[in-house]
């Protein structure tokens, strides 16, 4: 508690700032982190890529940028965007197998608890019940498997749309989405470093980054 109080009263725009996010968001938001670092060279960014729920009250991180529909009540922050998902496939795979029966396609599924992520829910809606399945533990792993031509998968559009090897098979499913939240512990929210990053990220991480043109 003392550490949190002292950290929250730190008005210096310098020192270490730890930000946690997912591997796929880190991949896509690196330009924003880079711009913040250039604007504030005395702040030492420490970027953690981890899908686990880190505990900001224990100072695992100062800030979290996470896709979630239920942000923890003891964190403060703001919702900055919605994250849309759609079905994607490697272009070469689709040219070879587009006419195959739906049950003969392989689907790449995210390994999550009880298939509760938007990726899993949409995949269960889209794939044939007899389709073959490969399960991968991370979003970036699913993305890499699709790029390699292993099969079809539901992916966050912000990630898949960046690849010229992948094509979208349908419009994003807007009935099942993630919200993207920018979060911090209320005690460190008053820190100059945290405040500066919050304002910078909220300005630059916008709906435009996650918008998707119709297929």
Tab-separated table of N, CA, C and O in Angstrom, residues 67-70 79 81-85 116-119 121-122 172-180:
chain	number	residue	atom	x	y	z
A	67	UNK	N	-8.375	-6.830	-24.010
A	67	UNK	CA	-9.724	-7.085	-24.513
A	67	UNK	C	-10.525	-7.818	-23.444
A	67	UNK	O	-10.095	-8.858	-22.943
A	68	UNK	N	-11.660	-7.277	-23.049
A	68	UNK	CA	-12.476	-7.914	-22.024
A	68	UNK	C	-13.876	-7.334	-22.069
A	68	UNK	O	-14.082	-6.212	-22.532
A	69	UNK	N	-14.834	-8.103	-21.605
A	69	UNK	CA	-16.192	-7.596	-21.435
A	69	UNK	C	-16.497	-7.300	-19.972
A	69	UNK	O	-17.530	-6.719	-19.649
A	70	UNK	N	-15.577	-7.701	-19.082
A	70	UNK	CA	-15.782	-7.514	-17.649
A	70	UNK	C	-14.500	-7.014	-16.985
A	70	UNK	O	-13.787	-7.785	-16.338
A	79	UNK	N	-13.028	2.493	-21.873
A	79	UNK	CA	-13.165	1.636	-23.042
A	79	UNK	C	-12.791	2.458	-24.270
A	79	UNK	O	-13.350	3.538	-24.489
A	81	UNK	N	-12.277	1.043	-27.607
A	81	UNK	CA	-12.714	0.535	-28.906
A	81	UNK	C	-13.439	-0.783	-28.723
A	81	UNK	O	-13.377	-1.415	-27.657
A	82	UNK	N	-14.108	-1.205	-29.775
A	82	UNK	CA	-14.592	-2.571	-29.869
A	82	UNK	C	-13.635	-3.357	-30.761
A	82	UNK	O	-13.033	-2.793	-31.680
A	83	UNK	N	-13.492	-4.648	-30.491
A	83	UNK	CA	-12.633	-5.518	-31.287
A	83	UNK	C	-13.522	-6.509	-32.031
A	83	UNK	O	-14.240	-7.299	-31.406
A	84	UNK	N	-13.486	-6.430	-33.347
A	84	UNK	CA	-14.305	-7.295	-34.188
A	84	UNK	C	-13.508	-8.510	-34.634
A	84	UNK	O	-12.289	-8.446	-34.808
A	85	UNK	N	-14.206	-9.620	-34.839
A	85	UNK	CA	-13.586	-10.850	-35.324
A	85	UNK	C	-14.341	-11.355	-36.545
A	85	UNK	O	-15.554	-11.137	-36.689
A	116	UNK	N	-15.311	-19.506	-24.358
A	116	UNK	CA	-16.038	-18.284	-24.039
A	116	UNK	C	-15.513	-17.048	-24.757
A	116	UNK	O	-16.152	-15.990	-24.698
A	117	UNK	N	-14.371	-17.110	-25.409
A	117	UNK	CA	-13.864	-15.934	-26.111
A	117	UNK	C	-14.695	-15.695	-27.371
A	117	UNK	O	-15.290	-16.634	-27.924
A	118	UNK	N	-14.767	-14.442	-27.845
A	118	UNK	CA	-15.453	-14.199	-29.113
A	118	UNK	C	-14.911	-15.053	-30.255
A	118	UNK	O	-15.690	-15.520	-31.097
A	119	UNK	N	-13.596	-15.277	-30.293
A	119	UNK	CA	-13.030	-16.120	-31.347
A	119	UNK	C	-13.652	-17.509	-31.333
A	119	UNK	O	-14.050	-18.046	-32.377
A	121	UNK	N	-16.517	-18.515	-29.763
A	121	UNK	CA	-17.962	-18.487	-29.961
A	121	UNK	C	-18.319	-18.361	-31.444
A	121	UNK	O	-19.217	-19.054	-31.942
A	122	UNK	N	-17.609	-17.472	-32.154
A	122	UNK	CA	-17.908	-17.280	-33.573
A	122	UNK	C	-17.503	-18.509	-34.378
A	122	UNK	O	-18.222	-18.936	-35.295
A	172	UNK	N	-17.236	-9.134	-40.325
A	172	UNK	CA	-17.100	-9.381	-38.885
A	172	UNK	C	-18.446	-9.658	-38.232
A	172	UNK	O	-19.476	-9.095	-38.625
A	173	UNK	N	-18.424	-10.541	-37.254
A	173	UNK	CA	-19.623	-10.889	-36.509
A	173	UNK	C	-19.821	-9.874	-35.390
A	173	UNK	O	-19.150	-9.910	-34.360
A	174	UNK	N	-20.758	-8.943	-35.588
A	174	UNK	CA	-20.911	-7.828	-34.658
A	174	UNK	C	-21.752	-8.176	-33.432
A	174	UNK	O	-21.875	-7.362	-32.512
A	175	UNK	N	-22.333	-9.358	-33.411
A	175	UNK	CA	-23.111	-9.754	-32.237
A	175	UNK	C	-22.223	-10.305	-31.118
A	175	UNK	O	-22.676	-10.442	-29.978
A	176	UNK	N	-20.964	-10.643	-31.453
A	176	UNK	CA	-20.032	-11.180	-30.456
A	176	UNK	C	-18.718	-10.409	-30.594
A	176	UNK	O	-17.983	-10.599	-31.564
A	177	UNK	N	-18.430	-9.533	-29.654
A	177	UNK	CA	-17.238	-8.696	-29.747
A	177	UNK	C	-16.530	-8.635	-28.400
A	177	UNK	O	-17.102	-8.958	-27.353
A	178	UNK	N	-15.267	-8.227	-28.453
A	178	UNK	CA	-14.535	-7.824	-27.259
A	178	UNK	C	-14.601	-6.305	-27.141
A	178	UNK	O	-14.705	-5.585	-28.157
A	179	UNK	N	-14.500	-5.785	-25.927
A	179	UNK	CA	-14.221	-4.367	-25.708
A	179	UNK	C	-12.748	-4.230	-25.364
A	179	UNK	O	-12.200	-5.050	-24.622
A	180	UNK	N	-12.107	-3.205	-25.903
A	180	UNK	CA	-10.708	-2.952	-25.579
A	180	UNK	C	-10.652	-1.879	-24.493
A	180	UNK	O	-11.155	-0.772	-24.679
